[in-house]
Amino acid sequence: MAETQFQKAIFTASVSYNKAIGKHFFNLRLELNGSAAEIFRKALPGQFTELDLSRLALPAEEQIPDELSECSQRQILLRRPFSFTNIEYSGSKVILEILYCVLGPATLRMKTLKPSDKINLIGPLGNGFKISSDKKLAILVAGGMGAPPLQHLAKELKDKCPGTETIVFAGAKNISQLPYYDIKLEKISQEPAFVLDEFAKHNVKALISTDDGSAGFKGFVTEMLKNWLKSKKPDSGKTIIYACGPEAMMSSAAAISSEFNIPCQVSLERLMACGTGLCQGCAVRYINKQTKETGYKLCCKDGPVFWADEVVW
Amino acid sequence: MIDLTVNFAGLKLKNPVFTASGTCGYADELADFMDVNQLGAFITKSITLHKRDGNSVPRVVETDSGMLNAIGLANIGVDKFIAEKIPLIRQYNTPFFVNIAGQTIEEYVAVAQKLANCEEIAGLELNISCPNVKKGGITFGTDPKLVSEITSAIKKNAGKKILMVKLTPSVTDISTIASAAIEAGANALSMINTFTAMVIDIETRQAVLANRTGGLSGPAIKPIAVYLTNKVYNEVAKPANIPILAGGGIKNASDAIEFIIAGATAVSIGTASFIYPDSAIKIIDGLKKYCQRHKIAKISELTGSLK
Ligand SMILES: Cc1cc2nc3c(=O)[nH]c(=O)nc-3n(C[C@H](O)[C@H](O)[C@H](O)COP(=O)(O)OP(=O)(O)OC[C@H]3O[C@@H](n4cnc5c(N)ncnc54)[C@H](O)[C@@H]3O)c2cc1C
Ligand SMILES: Cc1cc2nc3c(=O)[nH]c(=O)nc-3n(C[C@H](O)[C@H](O)[C@H](O)COP(=O)(O)O)c2cc1C
Ligand code: FES
């Protein structure tokens, strides 16, 4: 992808909202002012921020789920990376929206954030998705917690590429793992429909899959994608795929995109110690399409968004 | 006015705060967050003769108050370093040390020879203590005979550069290794590198790092690092009048001062920069405040002042 687009720095944000969506997910809104707002208002879908959650207290004991009770005792040291579901600006302030899943000691602490709490963040980091207005169809493939940056991208596409129709293929293990507020089960069909509010508000229809069949297509989201491409045969030169989710899902999306000759961008995840290019921990095996040379790129600095055919899967 | 300057093996530094090798890239990454010229000195990521891709991922994992890394000395190689990074380094007035590593003595020497003529570089830090590369690396640093051999070979080829040897804590007696380095011509000691360690995923019963083991850094290692600094200072460095660059888990000025009192002439900031990339600058500030509070005119008076 291109060079890092904008200046990054260390800022303090103020929490404006932090509420649960269903059982596993939370929506966090952070307010930024001054130079932080100036810089973040230009952040692109796919870019991310690193939050310092180490100073937050744990929730009360009875609010810690059993399965996290042991890991919650771990003393956190490093920041945690999060992408955005939305960036809203009004006047001189910017609201960053983050959708997160409680998985371990840091995200457990994140749950306790309440309005007007302060939080330290670094960003915007990495490079976002590349969009081009000559596409007729943009297909978003969201596996589980891969949804956040694709929600942001759906908005960007609506604003910047009015001639592009966007649809989302959203999958997860089961219905409770689909990170969306209100899933309109009755509207799910074989054809994309306005099933997910988060996407519907950007005029984006969705197809749903779950591994266990508890909602929508039974199977992997990439199987559903492949079936759909086979039957609809969209013009490959006018179509683009954007995928974010577990590594295996993105690897499969990459294979499908190459089979159908459709360009594809993926947003990768790596364990990150810094997020700023200092530690070299987040390596992504990379192949230069022209020279066929391979090597490593950094997920945090050169990515997290890569062209799927430049990643060695 | 508090005097933060220190004399480090003949080099006058504006303050005793260094960035640690491998935690601050080649300076350009850090420049987004701070004025690199405010640092006492900068140490680059380890440079080897040939480019190295490094280990497979996962390369890092967090532990209680620490982290493991097994980067595998990923770096661009000495020739590319000289062609691409030296021009960047030239812009800064802060002294730069280049950390060098290799698989064989010949490789180390070849890197040192190439760097000996770069006037932008103040010194070399000899990494004989990286726990994450097979062959070489840590085995050099654990055998006093090899330490002596490699140090003198590099000394002969390093021209006038200050030669600093970076010690591993993973030895029975660190003072023996430190003496071997000094007798072979080291101008300074750097300590400590990470501790070899492991994290296991109990669900899969696999090591989390692809390399299985990695080096432990961060606050978790600090008390051991302070102890080792004091030991080497008393047993080797002070008698030989050789400065120590010490670190391991430094997060703030108080941590840094502990090391200085234990015997360090200068301190290195590693893992802390991952969390707050401007940590080193805040620490410099904190050192000044400590000196004011304790009416210490020169920070160098603090070195080895443990009662
Ligand atoms: C670029 C990027 C963007 C991200 N965006 C979001 C987001 O929008 N919303 C969200 O909920 N999460 C996001 N994540 C993941 C998030 O950073 C982790 O869930 C979080 O760090 C977990 O911290 P913890 O201490 O609660 O749990 P930990 O105990 O640290 O982790 C819990 C589990 O998740 C796994 N894990 C943690 N971090 C990663 C990672 N980076 N890649 C793969 N597996 C991981 C761990 O191995 C462990 O099994 C993103 C990660 C990256 C790299
Ligand atoms: C991600 C990472 C990469 C490192 N790479 C190097 C390296 O290339 N060469 C080296 O001599 N030390 C390397 N180190 C060790 C540090 O320079 C330092 O000695 C060690 O981390 C202890 O200090 P700290 O706790 O302040 O990080 C690395 C440490 C980390 C965490
Ligand atoms: S996370 Fe440290 S370099 Fe990418």
Tab-separated table of N, CA and C and ligand atoms in Angstrom, chain A residues 279, chain B residues 20-23 45-46 69 71 73 99 127 166 192-194 217-218 221 248-250 270-271 274, ligand 2:
chain	number	residue	atom	x	y	z
A	279	CYS	N	9.250	-2.338	16.834
A	279	CYS	CA	9.676	-3.629	17.388
A	279	CYS	C	9.913	-4.713	16.339
B	20	ALA	N	17.520	1.721	23.470
B	20	ALA	CA	18.104	0.381	23.400
B	20	ALA	C	17.963	-0.198	21.996
B	21	SER	N	18.945	-0.997	21.617
B	21	SER	CA	18.944	-1.603	20.289
B	21	SER	C	17.686	-2.439	20.049
B	22	GLY	N	17.131	-2.291	18.857
B	22	GLY	CA	15.992	-3.132	18.451
B	22	GLY	C	14.657	-2.621	18.933
B	23	THR	N	14.657	-1.522	19.658
B	23	THR	CA	13.392	-1.018	20.167
B	23	THR	C	13.066	0.365	19.616
B	45	LYS	N	19.008	-0.839	15.714
B	45	LYS	CA	18.710	-2.272	15.642
B	45	LYS	C	19.995	-3.015	15.237
B	46	SER	N	20.145	-4.267	15.655
B	46	SER	CA	21.320	-5.056	15.247
B	46	SER	C	21.444	-5.103	13.730
B	69	ASN	N	10.231	-11.489	22.992
B	69	ASN	CA	10.370	-11.266	21.558
B	69	ASN	C	11.333	-12.278	20.988
B	71	ILE	N	12.469	-11.805	17.408
B	71	ILE	CA	12.446	-11.152	16.102
B	71	ILE	C	13.405	-11.872	15.157
B	73	LEU	N	16.671	-10.955	14.697
B	73	LEU	CA	17.603	-9.992	14.101
B	73	LEU	C	17.222	-9.574	12.691
B	99	ASN	N	24.565	-1.256	16.555
B	99	ASN	CA	24.646	-2.569	17.185
B	99	ASN	C	24.940	-3.579	16.082
B	127	ASN	N	26.688	-7.081	19.787
B	127	ASN	CA	25.630	-7.945	20.324
B	127	ASN	C	26.102	-9.387	20.284
B	166	LYS	N	27.799	-5.870	24.630
B	166	LYS	CA	26.495	-6.057	25.289
B	166	LYS	C	26.388	-7.449	25.883
B	192	ILE	N	21.414	-4.987	30.341
B	192	ILE	CA	21.544	-6.369	29.913
B	192	ILE	C	20.633	-6.641	28.718
B	193	ASN	N	20.983	-7.691	28.007
B	193	ASN	CA	20.078	-8.160	26.974
B	193	ASN	C	18.956	-8.955	27.662
B	194	THR	N	18.043	-9.462	26.868
B	194	THR	CA	16.866	-10.138	27.420
B	194	THR	C	17.209	-11.515	27.993
B	217	SER	N	11.774	-9.065	28.247
B	217	SER	CA	12.163	-7.684	28.547
B	217	SER	C	11.036	-7.006	29.303
B	218	GLY	N	11.257	-5.767	29.684
B	218	GLY	CA	10.213	-5.006	30.368
B	218	GLY	C	10.374	-5.020	31.880
B	221	ILE	N	11.944	-7.669	34.407
B	221	ILE	CA	13.367	-8.022	34.575
B	221	ILE	C	14.157	-6.970	35.353
B	248	GLY	N	17.018	-2.442	31.326
B	248	GLY	CA	16.229	-3.657	31.493
B	248	GLY	C	15.004	-3.249	32.293
B	249	GLY	N	13.905	-3.015	31.591
B	249	GLY	CA	12.654	-2.702	32.281
B	249	GLY	C	12.493	-1.267	32.731
B	250	ILE	N	13.332	-0.354	32.259
B	250	ILE	CA	13.180	1.045	32.680
B	250	ILE	C	11.927	1.653	32.042
B	270	GLY	N	14.259	0.610	26.440
B	270	GLY	CA	13.855	-0.347	25.410
B	270	GLY	C	12.356	-0.460	25.285
B	271	THR	N	11.812	-1.514	25.885
B	271	THR	CA	10.390	-1.837	25.780
B	271	THR	C	9.474	-0.646	26.088
B	274	PHE	N	7.828	1.241	23.310
B	274	PHE	CA	6.709	0.647	22.567
B	274	PHE	C	5.389	1.213	23.072
C	2	LIG	C1	11.447	-6.375	20.284
C	2	LIG	C2	12.853	-6.300	20.781
C	2	LIG	C3	13.917	-6.357	19.877
C	2	LIG	C4	15.240	-6.301	20.316
C	2	LIG	N1	16.253	-6.360	19.400
C	2	LIG	C5	17.547	-6.287	19.832
C	2	LIG	C6	18.617	-6.309	18.886
C	2	LIG	O1	18.420	-6.349	17.672
C	2	LIG	N2	19.884	-6.267	19.377
C	2	LIG	C7	20.159	-6.185	20.712
C	2	LIG	O2	21.315	-6.137	21.094
C	2	LIG	N3	19.156	-6.138	21.622
C	2	LIG	C8	17.855	-6.196	21.211
C	2	LIG	N4	16.843	-6.152	22.150
C	2	LIG	C9	17.158	-6.042	23.584
C	2	LIG	C10	17.039	-4.592	24.090
C	2	LIG	O3	17.983	-3.759	23.445
C	2	LIG	C11	17.234	-4.511	25.607
C	2	LIG	O4	18.556	-4.910	25.911
C	2	LIG	C12	16.270	-5.404	26.379
C	2	LIG	O5	14.998	-5.367	25.788
C	2	LIG	C13	16.135	-5.013	27.860
C	2	LIG	O6	15.669	-3.684	28.039
C	2	LIG	P1	14.120	-3.247	28.190
C	2	LIG	O7	13.519	-4.097	29.263
C	2	LIG	O8	14.178	-1.792	28.537
C	2	LIG	O9	13.478	-3.491	26.881
C	2	LIG	C14	15.502	-6.189	21.711
C	2	LIG	C15	14.440	-6.114	22.621
C	2	LIG	C16	13.130	-6.160	22.181
C	2	LIG	C17	12.014	-6.080	23.195
